[in-house]
Coordinates of N, CA and C in Angstrom, one line a residue:
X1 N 0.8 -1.2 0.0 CA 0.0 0.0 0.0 C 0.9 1.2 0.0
X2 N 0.3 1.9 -0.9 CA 1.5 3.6 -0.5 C 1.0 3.8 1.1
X3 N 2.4 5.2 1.1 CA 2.6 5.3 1.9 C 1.6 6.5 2.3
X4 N 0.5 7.1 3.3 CA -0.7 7.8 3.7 C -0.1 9.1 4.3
X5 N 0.9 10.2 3.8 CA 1.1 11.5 4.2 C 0.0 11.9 5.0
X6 N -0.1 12.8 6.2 CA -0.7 13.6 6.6 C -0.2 15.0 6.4
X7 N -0.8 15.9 5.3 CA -0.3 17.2 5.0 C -0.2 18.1 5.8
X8 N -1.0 18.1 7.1 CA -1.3 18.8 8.0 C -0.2 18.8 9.3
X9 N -0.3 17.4 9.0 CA 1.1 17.1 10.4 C 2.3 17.7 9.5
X10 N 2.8 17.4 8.2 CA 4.2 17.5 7.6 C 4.1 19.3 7.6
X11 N 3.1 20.5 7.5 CA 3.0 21.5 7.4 C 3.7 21.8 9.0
X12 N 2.8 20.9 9.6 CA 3.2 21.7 11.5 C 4.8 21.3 11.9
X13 N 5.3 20.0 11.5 CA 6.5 19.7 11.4 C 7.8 21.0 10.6
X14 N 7.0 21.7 9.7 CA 7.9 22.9 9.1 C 8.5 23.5 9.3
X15 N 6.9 24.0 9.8 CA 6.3 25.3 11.1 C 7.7 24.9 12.2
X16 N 7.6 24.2 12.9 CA 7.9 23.6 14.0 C 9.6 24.0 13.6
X17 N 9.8 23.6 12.8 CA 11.7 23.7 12.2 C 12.1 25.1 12.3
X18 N 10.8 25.5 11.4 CA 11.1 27.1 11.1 C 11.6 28.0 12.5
X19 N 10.3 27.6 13.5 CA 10.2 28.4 14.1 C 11.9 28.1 15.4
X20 N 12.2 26.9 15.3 CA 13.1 26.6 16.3 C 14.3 27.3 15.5
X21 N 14.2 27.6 14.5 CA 15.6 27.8 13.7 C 15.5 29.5 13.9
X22 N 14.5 30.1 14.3 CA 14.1 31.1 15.1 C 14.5 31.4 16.1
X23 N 14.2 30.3 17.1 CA 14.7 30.3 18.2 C 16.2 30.1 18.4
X24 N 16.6 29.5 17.5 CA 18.2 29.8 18.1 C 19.1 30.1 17.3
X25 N 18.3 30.6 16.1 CA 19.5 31.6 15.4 C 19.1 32.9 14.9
X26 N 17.4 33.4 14.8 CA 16.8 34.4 14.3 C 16.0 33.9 13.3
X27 N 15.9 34.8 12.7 CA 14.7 34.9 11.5 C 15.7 35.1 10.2
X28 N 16.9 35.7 10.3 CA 17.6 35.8 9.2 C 18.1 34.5 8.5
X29 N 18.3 33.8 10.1 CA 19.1 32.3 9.3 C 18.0 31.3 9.4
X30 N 16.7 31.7 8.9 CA 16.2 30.3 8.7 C 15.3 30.6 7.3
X31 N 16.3 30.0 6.0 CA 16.5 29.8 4.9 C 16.0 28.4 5.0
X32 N 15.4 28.0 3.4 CA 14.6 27.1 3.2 C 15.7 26.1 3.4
X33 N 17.1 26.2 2.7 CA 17.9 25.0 3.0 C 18.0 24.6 4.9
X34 N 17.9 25.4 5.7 CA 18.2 25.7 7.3 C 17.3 24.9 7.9
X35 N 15.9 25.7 7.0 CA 14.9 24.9 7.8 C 14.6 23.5 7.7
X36 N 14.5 23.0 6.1 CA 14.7 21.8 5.4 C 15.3 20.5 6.5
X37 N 16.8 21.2 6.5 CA 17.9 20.4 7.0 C 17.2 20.3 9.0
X38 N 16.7 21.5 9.3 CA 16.0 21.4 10.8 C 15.4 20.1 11.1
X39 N 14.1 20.4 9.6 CA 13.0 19.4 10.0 C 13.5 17.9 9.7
X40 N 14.5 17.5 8.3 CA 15.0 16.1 8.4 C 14.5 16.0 6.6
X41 N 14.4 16.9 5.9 CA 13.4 16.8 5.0 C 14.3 17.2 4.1
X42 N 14.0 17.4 3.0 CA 15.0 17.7 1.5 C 14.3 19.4 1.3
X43 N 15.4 20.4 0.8 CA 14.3 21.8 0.5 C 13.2 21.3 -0.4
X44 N 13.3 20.5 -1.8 CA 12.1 19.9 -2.6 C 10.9 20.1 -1.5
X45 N 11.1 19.2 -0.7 CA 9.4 18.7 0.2 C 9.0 20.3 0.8
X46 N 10.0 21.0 1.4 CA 9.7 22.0 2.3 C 8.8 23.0 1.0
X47 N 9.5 22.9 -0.4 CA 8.9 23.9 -1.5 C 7.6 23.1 -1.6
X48 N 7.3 21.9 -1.6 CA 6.2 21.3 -2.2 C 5.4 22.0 -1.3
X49 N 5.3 22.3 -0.1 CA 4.3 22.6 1.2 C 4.2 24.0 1.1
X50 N 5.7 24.4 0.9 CA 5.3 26.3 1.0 C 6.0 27.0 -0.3
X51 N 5.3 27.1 -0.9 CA 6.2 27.3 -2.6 C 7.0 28.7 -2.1
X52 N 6.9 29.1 -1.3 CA 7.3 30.7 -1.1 C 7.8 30.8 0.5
X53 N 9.0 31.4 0.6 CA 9.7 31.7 2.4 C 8.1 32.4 2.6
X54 N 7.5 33.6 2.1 CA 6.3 34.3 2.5 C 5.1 33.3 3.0
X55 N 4.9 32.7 2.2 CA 3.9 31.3 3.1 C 4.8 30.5 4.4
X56 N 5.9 30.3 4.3 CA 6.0 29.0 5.7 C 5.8 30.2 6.6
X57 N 6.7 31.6 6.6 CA 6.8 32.9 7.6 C 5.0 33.3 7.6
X58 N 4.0 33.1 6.9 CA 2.8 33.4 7.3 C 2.0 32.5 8.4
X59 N 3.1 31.3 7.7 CA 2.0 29.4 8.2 C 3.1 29.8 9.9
X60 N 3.9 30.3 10.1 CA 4.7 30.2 10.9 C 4.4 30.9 12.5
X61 N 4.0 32.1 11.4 CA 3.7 33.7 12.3 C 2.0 33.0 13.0
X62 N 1.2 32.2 12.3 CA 0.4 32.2 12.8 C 0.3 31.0 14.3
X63 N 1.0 29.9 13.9 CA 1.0 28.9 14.8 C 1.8 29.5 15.8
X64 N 2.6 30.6 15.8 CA 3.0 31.0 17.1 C 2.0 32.2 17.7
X65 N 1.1 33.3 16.8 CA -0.1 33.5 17.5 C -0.5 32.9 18.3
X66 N -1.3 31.6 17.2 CA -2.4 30.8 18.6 C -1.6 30.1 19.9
X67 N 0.1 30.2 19.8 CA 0.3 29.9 20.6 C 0.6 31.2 22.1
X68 N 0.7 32.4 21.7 CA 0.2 33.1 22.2 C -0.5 33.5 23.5
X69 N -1.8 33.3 22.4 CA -3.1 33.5 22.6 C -3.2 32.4 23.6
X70 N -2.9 31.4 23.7 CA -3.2 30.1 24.6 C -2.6 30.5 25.8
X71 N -1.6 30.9 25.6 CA -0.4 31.3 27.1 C -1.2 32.1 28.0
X72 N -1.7 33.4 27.3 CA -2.3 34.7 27.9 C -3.5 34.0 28.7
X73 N -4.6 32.9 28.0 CA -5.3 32.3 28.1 C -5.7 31.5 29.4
X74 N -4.2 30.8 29.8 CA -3.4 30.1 30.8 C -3.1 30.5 31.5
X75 N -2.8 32.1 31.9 CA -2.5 32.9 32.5 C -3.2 32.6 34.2
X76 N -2.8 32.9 35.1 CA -3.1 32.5 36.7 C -3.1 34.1 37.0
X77 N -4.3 34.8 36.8 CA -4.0 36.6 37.1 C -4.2 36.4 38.5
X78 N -3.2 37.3 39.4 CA -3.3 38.1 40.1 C -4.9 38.6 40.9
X79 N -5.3 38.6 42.0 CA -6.3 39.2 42.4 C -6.0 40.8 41.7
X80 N -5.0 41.1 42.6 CA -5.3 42.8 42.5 C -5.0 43.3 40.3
X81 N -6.3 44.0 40.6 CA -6.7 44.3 39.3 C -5.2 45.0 38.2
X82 N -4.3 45.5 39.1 CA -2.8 46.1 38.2 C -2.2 45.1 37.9
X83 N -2.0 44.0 38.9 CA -1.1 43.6 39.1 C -1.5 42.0 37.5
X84 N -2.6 42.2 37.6 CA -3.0 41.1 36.4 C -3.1 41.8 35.2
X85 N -3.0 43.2 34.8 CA -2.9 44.3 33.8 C -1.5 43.8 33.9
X86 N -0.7 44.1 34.4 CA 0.5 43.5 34.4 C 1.4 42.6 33.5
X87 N 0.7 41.7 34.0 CA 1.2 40.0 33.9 C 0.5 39.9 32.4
X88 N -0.4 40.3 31.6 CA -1.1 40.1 30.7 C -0.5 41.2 29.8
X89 N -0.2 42.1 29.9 CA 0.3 43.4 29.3 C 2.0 42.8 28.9
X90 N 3.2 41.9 29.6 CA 4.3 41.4 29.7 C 4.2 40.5 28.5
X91 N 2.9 39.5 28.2 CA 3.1 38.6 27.5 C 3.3 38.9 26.1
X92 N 3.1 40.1 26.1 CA 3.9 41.0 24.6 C 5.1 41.7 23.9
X93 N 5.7 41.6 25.5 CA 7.2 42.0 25.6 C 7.6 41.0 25.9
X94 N 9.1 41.1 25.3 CA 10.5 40.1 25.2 C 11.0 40.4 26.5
X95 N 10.1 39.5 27.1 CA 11.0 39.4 28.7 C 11.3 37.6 29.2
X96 N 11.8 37.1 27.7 CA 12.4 35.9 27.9 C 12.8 35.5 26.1
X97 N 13.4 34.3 26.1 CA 13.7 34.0 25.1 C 12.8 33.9 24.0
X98 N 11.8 33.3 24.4 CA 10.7 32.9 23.4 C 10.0 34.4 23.1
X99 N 9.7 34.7 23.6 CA 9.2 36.0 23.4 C 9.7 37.3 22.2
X100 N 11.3 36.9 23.2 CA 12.1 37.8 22.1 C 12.0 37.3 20.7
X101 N 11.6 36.3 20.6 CA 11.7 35.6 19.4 C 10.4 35.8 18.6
X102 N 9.6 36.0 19.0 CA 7.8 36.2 18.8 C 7.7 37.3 18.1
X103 N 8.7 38.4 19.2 CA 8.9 40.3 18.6 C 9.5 40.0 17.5
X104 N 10.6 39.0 16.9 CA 11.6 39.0 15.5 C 10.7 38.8 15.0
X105 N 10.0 37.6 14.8 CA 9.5 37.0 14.0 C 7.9 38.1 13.3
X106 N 7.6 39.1 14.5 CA 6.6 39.8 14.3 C 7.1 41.3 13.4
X107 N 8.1 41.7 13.4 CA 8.8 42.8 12.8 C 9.4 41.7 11.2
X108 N 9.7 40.7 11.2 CA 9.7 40.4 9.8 C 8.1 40.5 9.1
X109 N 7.6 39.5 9.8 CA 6.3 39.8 9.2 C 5.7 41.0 8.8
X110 N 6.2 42.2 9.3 CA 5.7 43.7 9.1 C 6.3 43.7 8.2
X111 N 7.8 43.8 8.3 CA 8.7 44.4 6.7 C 8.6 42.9 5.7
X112 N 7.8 42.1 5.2 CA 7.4 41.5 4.1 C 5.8 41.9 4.0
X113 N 5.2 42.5 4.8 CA 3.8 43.2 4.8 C 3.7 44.1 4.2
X114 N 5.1 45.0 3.9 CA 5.1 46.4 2.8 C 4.6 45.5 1.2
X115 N 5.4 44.4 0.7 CA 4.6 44.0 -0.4 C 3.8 43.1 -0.8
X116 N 2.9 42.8 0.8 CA 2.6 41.4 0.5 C 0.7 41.6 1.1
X117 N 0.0 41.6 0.1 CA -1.5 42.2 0.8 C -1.8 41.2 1.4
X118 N -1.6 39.7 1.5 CA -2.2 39.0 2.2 C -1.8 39.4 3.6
X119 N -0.2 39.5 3.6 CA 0.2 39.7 4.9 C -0.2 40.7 5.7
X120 N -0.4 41.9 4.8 CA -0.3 43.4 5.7 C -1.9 42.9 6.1
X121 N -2.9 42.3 5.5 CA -4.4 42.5 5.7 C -4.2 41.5 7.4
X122 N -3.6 40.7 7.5 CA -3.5 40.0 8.7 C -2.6 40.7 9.6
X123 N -1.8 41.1 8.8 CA -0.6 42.0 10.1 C -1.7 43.3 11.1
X124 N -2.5 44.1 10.0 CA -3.8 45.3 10.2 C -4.8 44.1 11.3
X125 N -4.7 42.9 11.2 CA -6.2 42.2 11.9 C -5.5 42.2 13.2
X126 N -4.2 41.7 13.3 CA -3.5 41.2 14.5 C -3.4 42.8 15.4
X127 N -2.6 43.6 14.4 CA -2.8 45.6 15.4 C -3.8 45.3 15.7
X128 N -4.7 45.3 15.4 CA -5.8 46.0 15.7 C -6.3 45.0 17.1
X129 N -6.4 43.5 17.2 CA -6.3 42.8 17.9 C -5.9 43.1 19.4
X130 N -4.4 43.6 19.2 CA -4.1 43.8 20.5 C -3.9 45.0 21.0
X131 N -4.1 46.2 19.8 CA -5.1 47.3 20.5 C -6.0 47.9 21.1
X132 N -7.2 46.8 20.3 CA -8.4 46.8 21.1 C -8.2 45.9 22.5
X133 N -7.1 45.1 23.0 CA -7.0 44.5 24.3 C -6.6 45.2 25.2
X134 N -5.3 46.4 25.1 CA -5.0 46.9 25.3 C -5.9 48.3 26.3
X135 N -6.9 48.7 25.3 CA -8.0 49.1 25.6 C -9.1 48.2 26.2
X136 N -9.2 47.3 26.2 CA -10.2 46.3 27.4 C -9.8 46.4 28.6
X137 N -7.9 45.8 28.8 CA -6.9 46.7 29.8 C -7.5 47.2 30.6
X138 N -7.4 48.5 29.7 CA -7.8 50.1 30.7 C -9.3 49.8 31.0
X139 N -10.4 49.6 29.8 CA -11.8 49.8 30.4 C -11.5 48.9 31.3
X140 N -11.4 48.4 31.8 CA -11.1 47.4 33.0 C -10.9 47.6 34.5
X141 N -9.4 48.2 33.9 CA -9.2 49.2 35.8 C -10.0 50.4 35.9
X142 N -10.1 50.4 34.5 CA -11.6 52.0 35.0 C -12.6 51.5 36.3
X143 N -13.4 50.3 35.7 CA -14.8 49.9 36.3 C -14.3 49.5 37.5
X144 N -13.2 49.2 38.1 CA -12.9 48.5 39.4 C -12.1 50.0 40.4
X145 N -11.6 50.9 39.3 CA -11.0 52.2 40.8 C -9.9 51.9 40.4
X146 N -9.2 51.5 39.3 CA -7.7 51.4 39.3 C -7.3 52.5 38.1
X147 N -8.0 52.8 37.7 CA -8.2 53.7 36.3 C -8.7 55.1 37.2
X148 N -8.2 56.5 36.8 CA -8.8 58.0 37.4 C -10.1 57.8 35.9
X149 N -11.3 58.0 36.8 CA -13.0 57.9 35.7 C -12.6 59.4 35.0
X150 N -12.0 59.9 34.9 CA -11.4 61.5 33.5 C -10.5 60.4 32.7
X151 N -9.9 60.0 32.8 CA -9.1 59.2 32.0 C -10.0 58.4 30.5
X152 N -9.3 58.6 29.3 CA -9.9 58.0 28.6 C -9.8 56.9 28.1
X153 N -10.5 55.7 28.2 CA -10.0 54.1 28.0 C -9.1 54.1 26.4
X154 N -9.8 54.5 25.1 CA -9.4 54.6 24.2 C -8.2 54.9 24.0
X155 N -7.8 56.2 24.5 CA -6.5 56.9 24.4 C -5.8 56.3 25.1
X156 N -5.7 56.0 26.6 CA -4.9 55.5 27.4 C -4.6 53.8 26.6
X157 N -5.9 53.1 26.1 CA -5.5 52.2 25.7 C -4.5 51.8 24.1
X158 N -4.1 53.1 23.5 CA -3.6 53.1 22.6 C -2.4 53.4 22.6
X159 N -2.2 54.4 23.8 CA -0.6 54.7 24.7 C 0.2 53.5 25.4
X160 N -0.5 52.4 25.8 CA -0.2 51.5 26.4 C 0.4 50.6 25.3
X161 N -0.5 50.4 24.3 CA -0.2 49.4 23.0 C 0.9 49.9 22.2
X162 N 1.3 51.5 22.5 CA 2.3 51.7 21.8 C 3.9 51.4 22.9
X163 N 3.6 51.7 23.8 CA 4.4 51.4 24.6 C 5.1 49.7 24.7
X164 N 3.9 49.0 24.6 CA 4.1 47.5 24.4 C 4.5 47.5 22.9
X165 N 4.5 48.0 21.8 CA 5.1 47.7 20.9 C 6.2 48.4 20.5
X166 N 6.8 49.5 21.4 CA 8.0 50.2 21.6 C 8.9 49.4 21.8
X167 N 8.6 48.8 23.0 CA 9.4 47.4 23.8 C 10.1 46.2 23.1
X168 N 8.9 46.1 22.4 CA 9.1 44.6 21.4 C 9.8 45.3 20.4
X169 N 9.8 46.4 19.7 CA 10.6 46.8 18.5 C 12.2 46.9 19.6
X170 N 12.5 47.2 20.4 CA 14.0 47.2 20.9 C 14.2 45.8 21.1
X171 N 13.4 45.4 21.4 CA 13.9 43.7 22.6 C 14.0 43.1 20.9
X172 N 13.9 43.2 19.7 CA 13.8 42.7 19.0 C 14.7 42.8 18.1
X173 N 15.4 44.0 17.9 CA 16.2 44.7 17.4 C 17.4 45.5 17.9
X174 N 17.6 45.0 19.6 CA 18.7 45.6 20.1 C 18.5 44.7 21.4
X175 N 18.9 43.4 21.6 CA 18.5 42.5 22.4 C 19.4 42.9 23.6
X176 N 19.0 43.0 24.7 CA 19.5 43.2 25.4 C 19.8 44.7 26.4
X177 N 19.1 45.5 25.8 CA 18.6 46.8 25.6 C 18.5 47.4 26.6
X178 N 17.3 46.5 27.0 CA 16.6 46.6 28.3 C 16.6 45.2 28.9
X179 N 16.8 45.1 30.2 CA 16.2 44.0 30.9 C 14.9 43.9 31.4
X180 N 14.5 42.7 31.6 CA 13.2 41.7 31.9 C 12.6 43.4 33.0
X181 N 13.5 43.4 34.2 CA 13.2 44.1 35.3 C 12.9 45.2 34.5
X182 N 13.6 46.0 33.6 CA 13.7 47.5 33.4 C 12.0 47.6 32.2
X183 N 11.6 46.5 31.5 CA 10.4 46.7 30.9 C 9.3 46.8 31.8
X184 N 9.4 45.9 32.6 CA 8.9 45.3 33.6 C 8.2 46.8 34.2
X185 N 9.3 47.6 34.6 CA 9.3 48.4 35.6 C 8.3 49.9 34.7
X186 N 8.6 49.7 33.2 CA 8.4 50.9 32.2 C 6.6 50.4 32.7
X187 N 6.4 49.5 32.2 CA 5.0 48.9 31.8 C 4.3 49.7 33.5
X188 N 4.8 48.9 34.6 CA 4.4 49.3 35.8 C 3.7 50.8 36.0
X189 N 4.5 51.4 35.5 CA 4.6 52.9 35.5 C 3.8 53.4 34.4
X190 N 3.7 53.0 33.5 CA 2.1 53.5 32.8 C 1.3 53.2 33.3
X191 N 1.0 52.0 34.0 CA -0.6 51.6 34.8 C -0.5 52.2 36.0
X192 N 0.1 52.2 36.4 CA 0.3 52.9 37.5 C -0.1 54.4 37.6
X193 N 0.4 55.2 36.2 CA -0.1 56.3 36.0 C -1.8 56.4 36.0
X194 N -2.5 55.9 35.3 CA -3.3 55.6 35.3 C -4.6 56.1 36.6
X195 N -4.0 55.8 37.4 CA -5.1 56.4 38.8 C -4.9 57.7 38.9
X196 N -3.9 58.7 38.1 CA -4.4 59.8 38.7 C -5.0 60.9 37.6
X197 N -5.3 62.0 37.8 CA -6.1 62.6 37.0 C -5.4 63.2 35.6
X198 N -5.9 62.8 34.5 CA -5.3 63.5 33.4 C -5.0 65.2 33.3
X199 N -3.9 64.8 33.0 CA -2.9 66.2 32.9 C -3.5 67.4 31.8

């Protein structure tokens, strides 16, 4: 009997190469021969699954989303309402390996987004994604007294999102920049601001 490929597993197996070759050498060195050689596979097979680096980096960018998304998901918040703004607001900054790697792989995705409409139309769904969280955030400690009620969720919530994507553009692009502690401390200090009355 031939042999019964599962296309789905051999895609995640790619994914899987791609992304480790990510993890420990960047996004620059994982070339289709890199990844190929990662996963055990010939570049041929790797082309047959992703005719294009811009498909496995799309098939790539997204299985580390949902993986993401699961973590945040997973998350064990904090009673006090900051302190889980916190811990949820961190999971977007490079304040560990994997992470930092999350911010590369999210800044390539942006600069192949300048020519690529599939990508920018998903890169625009993902902003907007954790802009609008960003802003749940804030309406959040509004309704509980952790937020000053003059404060505007919107605004505040869009200052926070840029802040968290300040972070990730250095931790990403100048590793080491900042430490775990010193984002840690930046992030603090905008929620923090937050209780008192707009300036």
């Amino acid at each position: 009997m031939p042999k019964i490929v599962d296309h789905d597993a051999r895609r995640r197996e790619l994914g899987e190469a791609f992304w480790r070759v990510v993890l420990s050498d960047g996004v620059e060195a994982a070339s289709v021969r890199t990844v190929a050689a990662e996963a055990g596979y010939s570049a041929a097979s790797l082309r047959y699954y992703f005719p294009t680096q811009d498909e496995l980096l799309d098939y790539t960018w997204q299985m580390v989303l949902d993986r993401a998304l699961a973590r945040v998901g997973a998350l064990a918040l904090p009673a006090v309402p900051v302190e889980a703004a916190l811990l949820v607001s961190e999971q977007s900054v490079p304040m560990d390996a994997e992470r930092a790697a999350e911010a590369q792989l999210w800044f390539s995705v942006a600069a192949v987004a300048r020519t690529n409409e599939r990508l920018r139309a998903r890169l625009e769904e993902v902003h907007a994604t954790l802009r609008d969280g960003c802003i749940r955030i804030v309406a959040g400690l509004q309704q509980v007294g952790a937020c000053h009620p003059d404060r505007d969720p919107t605004a505040e919530g869009i200052r926070l999102h840029a802040l968290i994507d300040g972070l990730a553009f250095h931790g990403a692009t100048l590793p080491g920049v900042y430490t775990p502690a010193q984002m840690r401390a930046m992030l603090r200090s905008q929620l923090d601001d937050l209780r008192s009355a707009p300036v």
